[in-house]
Short mmCIF file of C-alpha atoms and ligand atoms in Angstrom, two decimals:
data_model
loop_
_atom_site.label_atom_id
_atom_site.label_comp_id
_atom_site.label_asym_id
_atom_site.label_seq_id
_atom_site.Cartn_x
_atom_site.Cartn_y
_atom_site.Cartn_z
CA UNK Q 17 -13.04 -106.60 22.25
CA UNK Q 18 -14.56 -108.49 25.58
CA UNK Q 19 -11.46 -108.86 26.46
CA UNK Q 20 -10.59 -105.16 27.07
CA UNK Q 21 -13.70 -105.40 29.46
CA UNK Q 22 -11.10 -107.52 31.71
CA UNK Q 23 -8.81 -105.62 34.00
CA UNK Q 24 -6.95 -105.16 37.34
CA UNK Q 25 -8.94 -103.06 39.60
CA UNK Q 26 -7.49 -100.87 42.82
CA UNK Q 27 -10.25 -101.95 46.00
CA UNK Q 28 -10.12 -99.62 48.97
CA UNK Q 29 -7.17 -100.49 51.32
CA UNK Q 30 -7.00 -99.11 54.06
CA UNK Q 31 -3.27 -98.88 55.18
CA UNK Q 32 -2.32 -99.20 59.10
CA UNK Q 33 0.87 -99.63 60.88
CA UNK Q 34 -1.01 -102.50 62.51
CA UNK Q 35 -1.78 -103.97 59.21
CA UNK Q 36 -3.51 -103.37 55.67
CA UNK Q 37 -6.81 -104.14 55.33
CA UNK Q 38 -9.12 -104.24 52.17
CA UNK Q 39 -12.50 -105.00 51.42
CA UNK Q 40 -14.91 -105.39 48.12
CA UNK Q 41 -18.36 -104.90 48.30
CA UNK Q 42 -20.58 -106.38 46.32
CA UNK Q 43 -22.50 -103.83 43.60
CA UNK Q 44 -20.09 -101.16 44.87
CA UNK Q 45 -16.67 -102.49 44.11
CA UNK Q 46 -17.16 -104.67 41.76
CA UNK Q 47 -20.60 -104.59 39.27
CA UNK Q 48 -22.19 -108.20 40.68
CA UNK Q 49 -23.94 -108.86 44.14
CA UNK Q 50 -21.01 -111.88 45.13
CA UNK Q 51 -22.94 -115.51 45.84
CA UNK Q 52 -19.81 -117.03 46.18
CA UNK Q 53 -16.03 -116.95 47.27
CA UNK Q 54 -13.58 -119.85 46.44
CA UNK Q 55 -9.91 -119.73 47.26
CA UNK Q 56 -6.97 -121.86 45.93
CA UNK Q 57 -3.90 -122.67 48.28
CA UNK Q 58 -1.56 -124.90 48.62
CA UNK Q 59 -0.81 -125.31 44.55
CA UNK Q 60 1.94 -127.66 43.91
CA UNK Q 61 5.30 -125.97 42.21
CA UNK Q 62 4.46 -126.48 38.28
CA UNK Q 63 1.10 -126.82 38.91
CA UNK Q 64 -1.91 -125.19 36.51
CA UNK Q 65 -5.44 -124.29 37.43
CA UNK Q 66 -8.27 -123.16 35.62
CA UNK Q 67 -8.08 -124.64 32.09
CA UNK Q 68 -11.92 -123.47 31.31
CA UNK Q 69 -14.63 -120.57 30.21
CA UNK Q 70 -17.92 -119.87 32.13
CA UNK Q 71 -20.73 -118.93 30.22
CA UNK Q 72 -22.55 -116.43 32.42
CA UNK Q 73 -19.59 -116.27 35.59
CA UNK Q 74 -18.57 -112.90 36.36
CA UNK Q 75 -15.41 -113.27 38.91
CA UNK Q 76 -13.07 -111.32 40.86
CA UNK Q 77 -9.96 -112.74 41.50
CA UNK Q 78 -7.53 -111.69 44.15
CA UNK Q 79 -3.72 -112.76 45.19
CA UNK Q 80 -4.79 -112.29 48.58
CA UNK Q 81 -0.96 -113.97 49.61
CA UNK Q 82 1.78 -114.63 46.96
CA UNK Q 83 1.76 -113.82 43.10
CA UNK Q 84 0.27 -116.13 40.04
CA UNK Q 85 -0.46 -115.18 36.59
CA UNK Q 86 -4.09 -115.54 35.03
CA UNK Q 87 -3.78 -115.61 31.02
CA UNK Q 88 -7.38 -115.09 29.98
CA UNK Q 89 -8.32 -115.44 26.28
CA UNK Q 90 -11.70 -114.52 24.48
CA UNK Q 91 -11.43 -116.48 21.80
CA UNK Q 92 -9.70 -114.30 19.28
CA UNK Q 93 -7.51 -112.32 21.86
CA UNK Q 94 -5.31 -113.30 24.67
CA UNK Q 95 -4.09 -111.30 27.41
CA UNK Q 96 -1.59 -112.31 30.27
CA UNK Q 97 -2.01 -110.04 33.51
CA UNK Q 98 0.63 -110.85 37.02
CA UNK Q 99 -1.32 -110.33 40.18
CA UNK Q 100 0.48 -110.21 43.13
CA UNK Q 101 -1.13 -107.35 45.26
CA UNK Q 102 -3.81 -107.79 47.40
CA UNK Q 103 -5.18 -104.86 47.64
CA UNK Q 104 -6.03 -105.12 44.06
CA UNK Q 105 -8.09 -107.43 41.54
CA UNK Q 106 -8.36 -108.87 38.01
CA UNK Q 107 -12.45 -108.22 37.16
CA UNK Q 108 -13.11 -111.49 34.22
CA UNK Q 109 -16.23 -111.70 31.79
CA UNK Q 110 -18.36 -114.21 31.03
CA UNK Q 111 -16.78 -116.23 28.23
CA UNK Q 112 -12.99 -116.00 28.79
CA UNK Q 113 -11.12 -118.64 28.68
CA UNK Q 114 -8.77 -118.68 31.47
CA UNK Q 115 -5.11 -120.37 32.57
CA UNK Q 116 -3.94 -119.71 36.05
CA UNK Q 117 -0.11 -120.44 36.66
CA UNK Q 118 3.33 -119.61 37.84
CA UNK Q 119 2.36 -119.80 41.18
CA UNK Q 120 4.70 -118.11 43.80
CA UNK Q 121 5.30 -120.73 46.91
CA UNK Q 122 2.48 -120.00 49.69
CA UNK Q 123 0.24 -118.14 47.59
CA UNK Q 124 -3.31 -118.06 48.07
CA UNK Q 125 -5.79 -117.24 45.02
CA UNK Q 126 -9.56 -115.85 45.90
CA UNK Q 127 -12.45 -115.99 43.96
CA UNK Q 128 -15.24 -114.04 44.59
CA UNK Q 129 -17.92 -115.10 41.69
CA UNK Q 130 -21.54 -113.70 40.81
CA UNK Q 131 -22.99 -117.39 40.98
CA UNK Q 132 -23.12 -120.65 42.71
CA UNK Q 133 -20.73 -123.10 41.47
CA UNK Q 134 -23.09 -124.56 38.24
CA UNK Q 135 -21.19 -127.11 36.78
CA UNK Q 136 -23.46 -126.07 33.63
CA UNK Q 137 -21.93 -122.77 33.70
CA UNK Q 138 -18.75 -124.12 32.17
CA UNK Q 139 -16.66 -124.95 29.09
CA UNK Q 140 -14.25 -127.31 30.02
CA UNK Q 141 -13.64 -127.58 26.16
CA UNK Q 142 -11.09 -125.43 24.38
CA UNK Q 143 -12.11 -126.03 20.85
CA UNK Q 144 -16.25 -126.11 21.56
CA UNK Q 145 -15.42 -122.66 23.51
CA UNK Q 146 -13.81 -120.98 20.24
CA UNK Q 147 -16.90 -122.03 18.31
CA UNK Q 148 -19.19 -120.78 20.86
CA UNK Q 149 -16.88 -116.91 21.39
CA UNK Q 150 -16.16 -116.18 17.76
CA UNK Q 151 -20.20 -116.44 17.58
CA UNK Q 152 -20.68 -113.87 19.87
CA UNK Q 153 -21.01 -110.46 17.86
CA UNK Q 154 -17.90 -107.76 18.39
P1 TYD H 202 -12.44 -125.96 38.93
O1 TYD H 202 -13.37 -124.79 38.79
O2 TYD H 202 -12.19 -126.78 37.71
O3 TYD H 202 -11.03 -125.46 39.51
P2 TYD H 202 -10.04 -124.36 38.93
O4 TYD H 202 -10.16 -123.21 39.84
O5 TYD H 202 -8.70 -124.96 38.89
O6 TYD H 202 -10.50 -124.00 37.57
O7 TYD H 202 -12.99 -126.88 40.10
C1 TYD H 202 -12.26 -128.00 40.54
C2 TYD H 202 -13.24 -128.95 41.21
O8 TYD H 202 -13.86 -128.34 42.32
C3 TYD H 202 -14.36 -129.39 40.28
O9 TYD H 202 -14.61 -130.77 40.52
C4 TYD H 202 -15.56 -128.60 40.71
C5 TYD H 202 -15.28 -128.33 42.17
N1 TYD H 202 -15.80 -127.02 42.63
C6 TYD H 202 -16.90 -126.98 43.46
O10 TYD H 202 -17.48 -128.02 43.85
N2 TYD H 202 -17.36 -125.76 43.88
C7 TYD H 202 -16.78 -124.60 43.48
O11 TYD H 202 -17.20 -123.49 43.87
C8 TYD H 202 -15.64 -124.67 42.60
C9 TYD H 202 -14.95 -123.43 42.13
C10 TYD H 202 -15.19 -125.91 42.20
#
């Protein structure tokens, strides 16, 4: 399934009494060269990001502060992963649907994505991205 494709990675950290520090390279840590980072802070109590799909988007995402959970769904599967290290990251597909919620008080999402921001890229769309995954072959 595409989903399975999805999952938390461990990225080098390199642990000091003066402070942990980690780093991702692009086509070393991850599999895409990274065009773009994008972070999300200050996010309300309650609040709810992400509510869309990307067509060709290949991200990284990182609780570089705090915890949140990213729910990311396929189209036929759903899966529900907590991040809340930061020495560690959820790799996402193309085509997943994706919620981002429950986040902890001070916490600080980062994006690092294969592409510029395309508004084109994206399904905004629940229903039209269904139609769209359950075409793709499995
Ligand atoms: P969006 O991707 O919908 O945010 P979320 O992370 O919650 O899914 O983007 C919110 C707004 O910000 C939208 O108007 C597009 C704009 N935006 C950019 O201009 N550049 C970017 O790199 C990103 C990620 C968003």
């Amino acid at each position: 399934m595409p989903i399975d494709l999805c999952r938390i990675i461990q990225l080098p950290k390199i642990s000091d009494p003066r402070g942990n520090l980690t780093f991702v390279e692009g086509g070393k840590h991850i599999s895409f060269d990274i065009k773009r980072i994008y972070y999300l802070y200050d996010v309300p109590g309650g609040a709810e990001r992400g509510a869309h799909g990307h067509k060709e988007l290949k991200q990284l995402i990182v609780a570089i502060s705090g915890s949140f959970d990213v729910e990311l769904d396929d189209g036929v599967m759903k899966k529900r992963f907590h991040l809340n290290n930061p020495s560690q990251g959820l790799l996402v597909s193309p085509m997943m649907w994706r919620d981002i919620k429950n986040f902890s008080s001070g916490s600080v999402c980062l994006v690092l994505a294969s592409d510029y921001y395309d508004e084109m890229d994206y399904y905004r769309d629940y229903n039209q991205f269904v139609g769209d995954a359950r075409r793709i072959p499995r």
